[in-house]
Short mmCIF file of C-alpha atoms and ligand atoms in Angstrom, two decimals:
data_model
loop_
_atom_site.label_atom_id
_atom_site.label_comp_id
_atom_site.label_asym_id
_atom_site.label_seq_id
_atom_site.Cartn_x
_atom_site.Cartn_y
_atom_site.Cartn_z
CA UNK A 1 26.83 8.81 -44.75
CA UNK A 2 26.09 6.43 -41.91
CA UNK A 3 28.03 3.15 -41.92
CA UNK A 4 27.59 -0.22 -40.13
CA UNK A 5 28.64 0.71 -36.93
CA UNK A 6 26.21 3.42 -36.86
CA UNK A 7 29.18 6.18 -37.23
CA UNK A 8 27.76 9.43 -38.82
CA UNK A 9 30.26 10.84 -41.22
CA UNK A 10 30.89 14.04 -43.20
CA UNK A 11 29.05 16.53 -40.11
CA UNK A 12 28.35 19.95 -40.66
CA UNK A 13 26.64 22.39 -37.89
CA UNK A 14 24.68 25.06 -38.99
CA UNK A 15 24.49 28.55 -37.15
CA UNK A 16 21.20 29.16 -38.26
CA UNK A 17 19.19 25.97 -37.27
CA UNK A 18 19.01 27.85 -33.64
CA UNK A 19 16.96 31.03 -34.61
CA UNK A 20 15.18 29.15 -36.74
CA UNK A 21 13.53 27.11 -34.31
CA UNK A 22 12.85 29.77 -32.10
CA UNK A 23 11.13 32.05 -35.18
CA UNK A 24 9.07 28.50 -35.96
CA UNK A 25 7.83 28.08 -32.39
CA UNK A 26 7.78 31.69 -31.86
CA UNK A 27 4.83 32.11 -35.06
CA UNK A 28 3.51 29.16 -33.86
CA UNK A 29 3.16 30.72 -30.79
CA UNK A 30 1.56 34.13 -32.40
CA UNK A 31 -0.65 32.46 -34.96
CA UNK A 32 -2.07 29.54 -33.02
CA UNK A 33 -2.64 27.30 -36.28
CA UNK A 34 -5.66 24.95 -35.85
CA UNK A 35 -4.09 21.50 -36.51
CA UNK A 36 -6.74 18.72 -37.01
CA UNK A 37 -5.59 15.40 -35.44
CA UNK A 38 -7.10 12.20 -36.53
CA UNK A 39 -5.03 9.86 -34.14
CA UNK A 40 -5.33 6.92 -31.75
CA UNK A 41 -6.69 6.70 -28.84
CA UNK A 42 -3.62 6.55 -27.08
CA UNK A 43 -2.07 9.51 -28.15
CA UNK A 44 -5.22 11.87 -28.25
CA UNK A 45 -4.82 13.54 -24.74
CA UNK A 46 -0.84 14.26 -25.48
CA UNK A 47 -1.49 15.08 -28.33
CA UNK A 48 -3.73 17.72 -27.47
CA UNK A 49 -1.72 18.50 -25.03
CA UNK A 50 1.23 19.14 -26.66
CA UNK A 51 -0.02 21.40 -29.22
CA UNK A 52 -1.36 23.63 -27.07
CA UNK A 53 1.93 24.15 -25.10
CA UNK A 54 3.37 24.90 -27.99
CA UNK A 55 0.43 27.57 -28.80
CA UNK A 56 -1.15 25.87 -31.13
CA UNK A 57 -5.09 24.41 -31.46
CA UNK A 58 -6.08 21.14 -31.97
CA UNK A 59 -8.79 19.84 -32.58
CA UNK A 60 -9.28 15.65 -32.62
CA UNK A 61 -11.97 15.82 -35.10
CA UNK A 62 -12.29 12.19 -37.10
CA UNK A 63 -15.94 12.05 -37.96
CA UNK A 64 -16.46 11.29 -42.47
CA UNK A 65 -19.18 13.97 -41.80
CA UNK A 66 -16.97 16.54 -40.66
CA UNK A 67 -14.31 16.80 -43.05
CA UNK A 68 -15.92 18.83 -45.56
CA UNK A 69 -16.60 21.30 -43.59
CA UNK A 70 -13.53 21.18 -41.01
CA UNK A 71 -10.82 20.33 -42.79
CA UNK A 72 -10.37 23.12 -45.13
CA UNK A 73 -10.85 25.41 -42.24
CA UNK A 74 -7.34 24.07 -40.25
CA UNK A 75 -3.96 25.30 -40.82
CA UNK A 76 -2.40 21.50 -40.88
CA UNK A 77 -4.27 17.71 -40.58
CA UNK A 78 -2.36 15.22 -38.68
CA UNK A 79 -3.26 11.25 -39.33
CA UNK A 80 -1.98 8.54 -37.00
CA UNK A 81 -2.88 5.09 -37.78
CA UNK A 82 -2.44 3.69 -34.27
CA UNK A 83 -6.05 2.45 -33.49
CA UNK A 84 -6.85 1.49 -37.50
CA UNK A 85 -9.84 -0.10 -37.88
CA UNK A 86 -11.46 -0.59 -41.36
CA UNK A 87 -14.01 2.02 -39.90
CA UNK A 88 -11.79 4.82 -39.69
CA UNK A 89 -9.48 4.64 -42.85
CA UNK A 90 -12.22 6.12 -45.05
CA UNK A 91 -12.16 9.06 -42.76
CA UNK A 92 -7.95 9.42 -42.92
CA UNK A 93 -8.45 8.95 -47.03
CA UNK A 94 -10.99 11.88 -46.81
CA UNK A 95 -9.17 14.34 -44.73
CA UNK A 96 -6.27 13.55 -46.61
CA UNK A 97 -7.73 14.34 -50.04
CA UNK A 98 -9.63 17.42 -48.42
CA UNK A 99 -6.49 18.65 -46.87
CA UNK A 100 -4.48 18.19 -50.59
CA UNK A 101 -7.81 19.81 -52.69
CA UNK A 102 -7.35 22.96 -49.66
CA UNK A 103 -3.76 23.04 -50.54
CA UNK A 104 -3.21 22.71 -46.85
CA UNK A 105 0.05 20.59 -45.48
CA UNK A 106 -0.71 16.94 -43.74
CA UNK A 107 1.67 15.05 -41.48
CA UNK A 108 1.48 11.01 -41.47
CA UNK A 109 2.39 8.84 -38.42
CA UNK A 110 2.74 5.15 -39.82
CA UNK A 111 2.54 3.88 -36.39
CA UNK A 112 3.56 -0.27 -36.45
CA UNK A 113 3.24 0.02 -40.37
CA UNK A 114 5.15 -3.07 -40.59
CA UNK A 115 2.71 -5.61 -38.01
CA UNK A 116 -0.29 -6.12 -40.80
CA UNK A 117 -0.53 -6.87 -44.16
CA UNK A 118 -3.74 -4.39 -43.26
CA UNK A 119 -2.35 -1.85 -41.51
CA UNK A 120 1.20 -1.50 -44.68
CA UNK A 121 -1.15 -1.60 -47.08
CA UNK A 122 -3.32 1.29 -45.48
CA UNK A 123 -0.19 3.10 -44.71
CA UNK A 124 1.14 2.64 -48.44
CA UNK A 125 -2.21 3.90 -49.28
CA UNK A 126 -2.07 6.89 -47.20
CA UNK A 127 1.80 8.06 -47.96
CA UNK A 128 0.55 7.94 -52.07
CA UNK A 129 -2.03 10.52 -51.28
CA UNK A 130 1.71 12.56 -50.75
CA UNK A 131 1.51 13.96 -47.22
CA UNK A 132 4.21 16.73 -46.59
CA UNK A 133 5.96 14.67 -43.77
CA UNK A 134 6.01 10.59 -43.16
CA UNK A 135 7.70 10.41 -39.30
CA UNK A 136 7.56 7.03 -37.89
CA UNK A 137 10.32 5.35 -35.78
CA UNK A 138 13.42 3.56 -37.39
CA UNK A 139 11.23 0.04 -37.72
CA UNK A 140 8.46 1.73 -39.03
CA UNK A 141 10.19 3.69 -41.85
CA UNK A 142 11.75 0.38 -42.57
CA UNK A 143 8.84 -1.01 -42.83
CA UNK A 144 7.37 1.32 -44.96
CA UNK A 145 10.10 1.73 -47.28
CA UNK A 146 10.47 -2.28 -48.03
CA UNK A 147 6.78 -2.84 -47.90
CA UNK A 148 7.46 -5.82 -45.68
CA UNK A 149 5.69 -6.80 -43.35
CA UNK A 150 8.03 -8.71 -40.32
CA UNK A 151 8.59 -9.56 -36.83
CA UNK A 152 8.28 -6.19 -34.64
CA UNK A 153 8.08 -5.30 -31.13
CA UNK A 154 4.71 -3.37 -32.15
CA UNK A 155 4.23 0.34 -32.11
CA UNK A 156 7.99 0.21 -30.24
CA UNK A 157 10.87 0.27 -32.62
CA UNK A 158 13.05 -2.38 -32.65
CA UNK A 159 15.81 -0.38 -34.80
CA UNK A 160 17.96 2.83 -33.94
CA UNK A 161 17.05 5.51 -36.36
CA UNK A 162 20.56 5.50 -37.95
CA UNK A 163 19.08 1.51 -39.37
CA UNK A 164 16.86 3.50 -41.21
CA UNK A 165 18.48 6.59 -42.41
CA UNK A 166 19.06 4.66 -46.13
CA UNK A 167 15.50 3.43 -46.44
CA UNK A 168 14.14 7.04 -44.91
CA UNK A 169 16.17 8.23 -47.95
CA UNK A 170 14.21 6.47 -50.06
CA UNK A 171 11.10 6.31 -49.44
CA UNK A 172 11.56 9.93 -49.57
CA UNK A 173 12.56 9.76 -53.09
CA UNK A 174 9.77 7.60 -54.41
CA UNK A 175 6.98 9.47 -52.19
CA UNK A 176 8.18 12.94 -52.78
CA UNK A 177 7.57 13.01 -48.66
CA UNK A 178 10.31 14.69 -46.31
CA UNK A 179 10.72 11.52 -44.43
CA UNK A 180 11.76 11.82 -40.15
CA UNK A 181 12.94 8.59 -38.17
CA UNK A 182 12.94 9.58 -34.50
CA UNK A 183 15.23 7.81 -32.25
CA UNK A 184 18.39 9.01 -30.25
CA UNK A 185 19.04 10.77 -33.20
CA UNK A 186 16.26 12.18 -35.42
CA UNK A 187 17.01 12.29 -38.44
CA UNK A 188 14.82 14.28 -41.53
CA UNK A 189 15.19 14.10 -45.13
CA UNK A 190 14.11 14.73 -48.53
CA UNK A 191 15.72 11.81 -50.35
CA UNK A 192 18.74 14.20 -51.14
CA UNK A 193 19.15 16.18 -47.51
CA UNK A 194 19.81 14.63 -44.62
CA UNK A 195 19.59 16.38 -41.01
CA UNK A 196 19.74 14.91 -37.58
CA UNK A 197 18.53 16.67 -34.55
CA UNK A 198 20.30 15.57 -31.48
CA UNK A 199 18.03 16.52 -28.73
CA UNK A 200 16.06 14.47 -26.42
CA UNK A 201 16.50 12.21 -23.54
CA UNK A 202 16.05 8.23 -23.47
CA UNK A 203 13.30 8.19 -21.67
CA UNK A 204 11.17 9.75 -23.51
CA UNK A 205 10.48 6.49 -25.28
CA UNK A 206 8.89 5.23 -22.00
CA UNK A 207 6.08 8.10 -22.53
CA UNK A 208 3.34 5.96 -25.13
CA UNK A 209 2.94 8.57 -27.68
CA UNK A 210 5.53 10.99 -27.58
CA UNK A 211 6.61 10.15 -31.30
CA UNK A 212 2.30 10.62 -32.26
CA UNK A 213 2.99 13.80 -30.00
CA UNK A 214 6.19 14.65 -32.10
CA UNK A 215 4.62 14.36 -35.14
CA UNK A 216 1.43 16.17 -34.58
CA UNK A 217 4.04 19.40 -33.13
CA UNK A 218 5.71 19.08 -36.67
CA UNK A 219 2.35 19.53 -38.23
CA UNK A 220 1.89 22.63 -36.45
CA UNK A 221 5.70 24.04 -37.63
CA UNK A 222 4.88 22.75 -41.15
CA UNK A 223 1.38 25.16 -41.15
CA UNK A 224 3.24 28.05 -40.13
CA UNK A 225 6.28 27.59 -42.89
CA UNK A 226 4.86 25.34 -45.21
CA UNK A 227 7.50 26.62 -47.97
CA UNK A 228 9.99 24.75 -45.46
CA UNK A 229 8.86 21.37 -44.46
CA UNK A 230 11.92 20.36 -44.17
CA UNK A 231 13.63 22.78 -41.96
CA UNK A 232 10.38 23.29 -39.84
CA UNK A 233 10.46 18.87 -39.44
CA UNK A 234 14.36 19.13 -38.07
CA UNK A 235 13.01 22.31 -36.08
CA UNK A 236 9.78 20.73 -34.29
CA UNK A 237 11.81 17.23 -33.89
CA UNK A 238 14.75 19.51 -31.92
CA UNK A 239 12.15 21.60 -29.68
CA UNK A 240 9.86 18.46 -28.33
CA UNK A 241 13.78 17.22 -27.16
CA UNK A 242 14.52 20.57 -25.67
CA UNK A 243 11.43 20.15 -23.69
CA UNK A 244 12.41 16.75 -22.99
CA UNK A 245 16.07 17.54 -21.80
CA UNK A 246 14.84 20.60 -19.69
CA UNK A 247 11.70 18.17 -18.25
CA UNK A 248 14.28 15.46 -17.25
CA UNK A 249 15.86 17.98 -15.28
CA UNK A 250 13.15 17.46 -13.01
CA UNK A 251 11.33 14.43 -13.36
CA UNK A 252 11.82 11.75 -10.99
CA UNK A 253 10.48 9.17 -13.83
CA UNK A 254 8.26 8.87 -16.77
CA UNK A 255 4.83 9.71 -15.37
CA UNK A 256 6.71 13.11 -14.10
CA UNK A 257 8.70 13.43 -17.59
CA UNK A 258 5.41 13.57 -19.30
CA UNK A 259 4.18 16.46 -16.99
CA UNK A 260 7.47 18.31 -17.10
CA UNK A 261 7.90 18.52 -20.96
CA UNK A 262 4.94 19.78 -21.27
CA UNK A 263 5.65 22.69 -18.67
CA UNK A 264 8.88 22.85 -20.59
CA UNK A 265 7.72 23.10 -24.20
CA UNK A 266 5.41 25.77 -22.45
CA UNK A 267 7.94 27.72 -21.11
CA UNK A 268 10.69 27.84 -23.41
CA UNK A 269 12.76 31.17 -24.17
CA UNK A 270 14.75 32.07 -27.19
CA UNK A 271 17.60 32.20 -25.21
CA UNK A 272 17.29 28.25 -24.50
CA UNK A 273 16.11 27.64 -27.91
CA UNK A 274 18.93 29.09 -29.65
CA UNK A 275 21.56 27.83 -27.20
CA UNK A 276 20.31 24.59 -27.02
CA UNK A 277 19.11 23.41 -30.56
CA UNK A 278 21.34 20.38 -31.83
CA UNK A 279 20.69 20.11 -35.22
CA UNK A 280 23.68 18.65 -38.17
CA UNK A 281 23.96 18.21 -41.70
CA UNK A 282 25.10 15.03 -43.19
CA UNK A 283 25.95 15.37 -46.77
N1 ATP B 1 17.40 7.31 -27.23
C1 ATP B 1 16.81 8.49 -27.32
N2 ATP B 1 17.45 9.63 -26.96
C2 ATP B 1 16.86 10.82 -27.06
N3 ATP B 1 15.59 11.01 -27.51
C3 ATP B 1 14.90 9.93 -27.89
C4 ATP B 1 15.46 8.63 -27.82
N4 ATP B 1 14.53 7.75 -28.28
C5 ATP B 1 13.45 8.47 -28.62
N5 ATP B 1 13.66 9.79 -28.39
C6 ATP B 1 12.71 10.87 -28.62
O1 ATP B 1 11.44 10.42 -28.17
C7 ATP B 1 10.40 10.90 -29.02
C8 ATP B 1 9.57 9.71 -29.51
O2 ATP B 1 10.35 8.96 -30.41
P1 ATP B 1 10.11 7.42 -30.65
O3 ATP B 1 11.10 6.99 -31.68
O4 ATP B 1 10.10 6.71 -29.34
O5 ATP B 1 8.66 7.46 -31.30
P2 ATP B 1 7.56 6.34 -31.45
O6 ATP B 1 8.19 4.98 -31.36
O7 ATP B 1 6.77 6.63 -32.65
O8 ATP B 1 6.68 6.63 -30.14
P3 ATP B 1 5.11 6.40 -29.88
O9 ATP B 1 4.64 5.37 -30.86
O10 ATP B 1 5.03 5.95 -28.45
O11 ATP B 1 4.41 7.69 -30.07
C9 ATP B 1 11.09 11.68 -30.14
O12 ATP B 1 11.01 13.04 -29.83
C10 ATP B 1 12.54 11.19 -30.09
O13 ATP B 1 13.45 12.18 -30.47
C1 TZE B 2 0.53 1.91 -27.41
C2 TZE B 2 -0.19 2.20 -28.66
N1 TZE B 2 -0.93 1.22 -29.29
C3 TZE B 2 -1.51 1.64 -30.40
S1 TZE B 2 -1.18 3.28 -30.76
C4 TZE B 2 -0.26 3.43 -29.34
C5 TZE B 2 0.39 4.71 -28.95
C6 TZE B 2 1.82 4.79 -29.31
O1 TZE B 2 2.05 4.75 -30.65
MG1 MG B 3 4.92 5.96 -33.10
#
């Protein structure tokens, strides 16, 4: 499907990946799932942020006390392992389990699975409790998949996302996770699918945390169609890089992208959604 030069074969567009998005962020936008984020402290203000553009709640709630109570209650539980410390994984394992027992979906961010023998262990760990969606960035799904850990730039890829199509592939076989590698392309799967959504702009990798951002959104499009975590992944993935193509538009750099694809993801109109979506089949 993808070979060594990174050349994407056997393409196939889809009329109906358009008004899909826009119905996804469009209930979204009506039912205002609560999506509980337990996520670095990076990422926690865009985050936030970012859900509620899209018209969803969230709620950074992380506390071991808490997630009997809370977790049940939310449409969708995000984890990001950015900030791991020994004293928080207890916490992700409970929400995790909680969220499961409630029958309620959960999105994993590996973020730099592959810089600790700590950190890929906690992340194997995690992605065996069988969260809907795994989305990390091409050297973190590499990572994961080949439970190695290896030299890495960090929480930064070092890989394009087509590297890691093949090991996205199958980690989503053995997991029975829909697997997403962001990168210029972003590419979902379920170990038999494969999709790539081609929106986005470059420098959105100079915002820290627009992939935790990315992956908390897809949370919120996995609560409102849970029965299609795979189209609502591709669907969330395309709309953050709407808002990041429209954003660019007027930022001068990334400090003003990060303001602007917020106001985008705010503002967009199923007119732009439709038209704009990006979103192939490789098979
Ligand atoms: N070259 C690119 N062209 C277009 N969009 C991109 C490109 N690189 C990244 N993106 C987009 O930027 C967002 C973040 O993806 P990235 O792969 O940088 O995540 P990440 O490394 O996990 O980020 P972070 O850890 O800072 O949250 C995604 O929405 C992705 O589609
Ligand atoms: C920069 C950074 N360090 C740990 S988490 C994080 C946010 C991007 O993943
Ligand atoms: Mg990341």
């Amino acid at each position: 499907m993808v070979d060594n030069n990174h050349q994407v074969k056997h393409q196939q567009t889809s009329p109906e990946w358009g008004p899909t998005a826009w119905t996804h962020l469009s209930t979204v936008r009506t039912q205002s799932p609560l999506i509980q984020c337990i996520t670095n402290f990076v990422s926690m203000d865009l985050m936030a942020n970012t859900l509620l553009s899209a018209g969803a709640s969230p709620a950074m709630i992380h506390s071991l006390q808490e997630i009997p109570d809370f977790t049940p209650r939310a449409a969708a539980l995000c984890v990001n392992v950015g900030t791991l410390t020994a004293e928080w994984l207890p916490a992700m394992r409970a929400a995790a389990e909680a969220a499961g027992r409630a029958g309620k979906p959960w999105v994993l961010d590996p973020v730099a699975a592959g810089v600790s023998g700590f950190r890929l262990e906690a992340c194997r760990e995690l992605v065996g409790m069988r969260p809907t969606v795994v989305r990390g960035n091409g050297s973190e799904i590499l990572a994961l998949a080949n439970a190695s850990v290896g030299p890495s730039k960090g929480v930064d890829s070092s890989h394009e996302s087509t590297d890691a199509v093949e090991a996205a592939k199958s980690l989503a076989k053995s997991s029975g996770c829909i697997v997403a590698v962001s990168g210029a392309v972003d590419f979902v799967t379920d170990g038999q699918r494969v999709v790539g959504a081609q929106n986005g702009v470059a420098m959105m990798q100079k915002i820290t945390a627009t992939g935790c951002s990315v992956t908390a959104l897809i949370a919120a499009f996995v609560a409102i169609d849970p029965l299609h975590a795979f189209e609502a992944t591709a669907t969330a993935l395309s709309i953050f890089g709407i808002a990041g193509e429209i954003g660019m538009d007027m930022a001068k750099g990334p400090a003003s992208l990060r303001v602007h694809l917020i106001d985008s993801l705010y503002g967009l109109d199923q007119d732009t959604v439709v038209r704009r979506v990006n979103i192939i089949s490789f098979s």
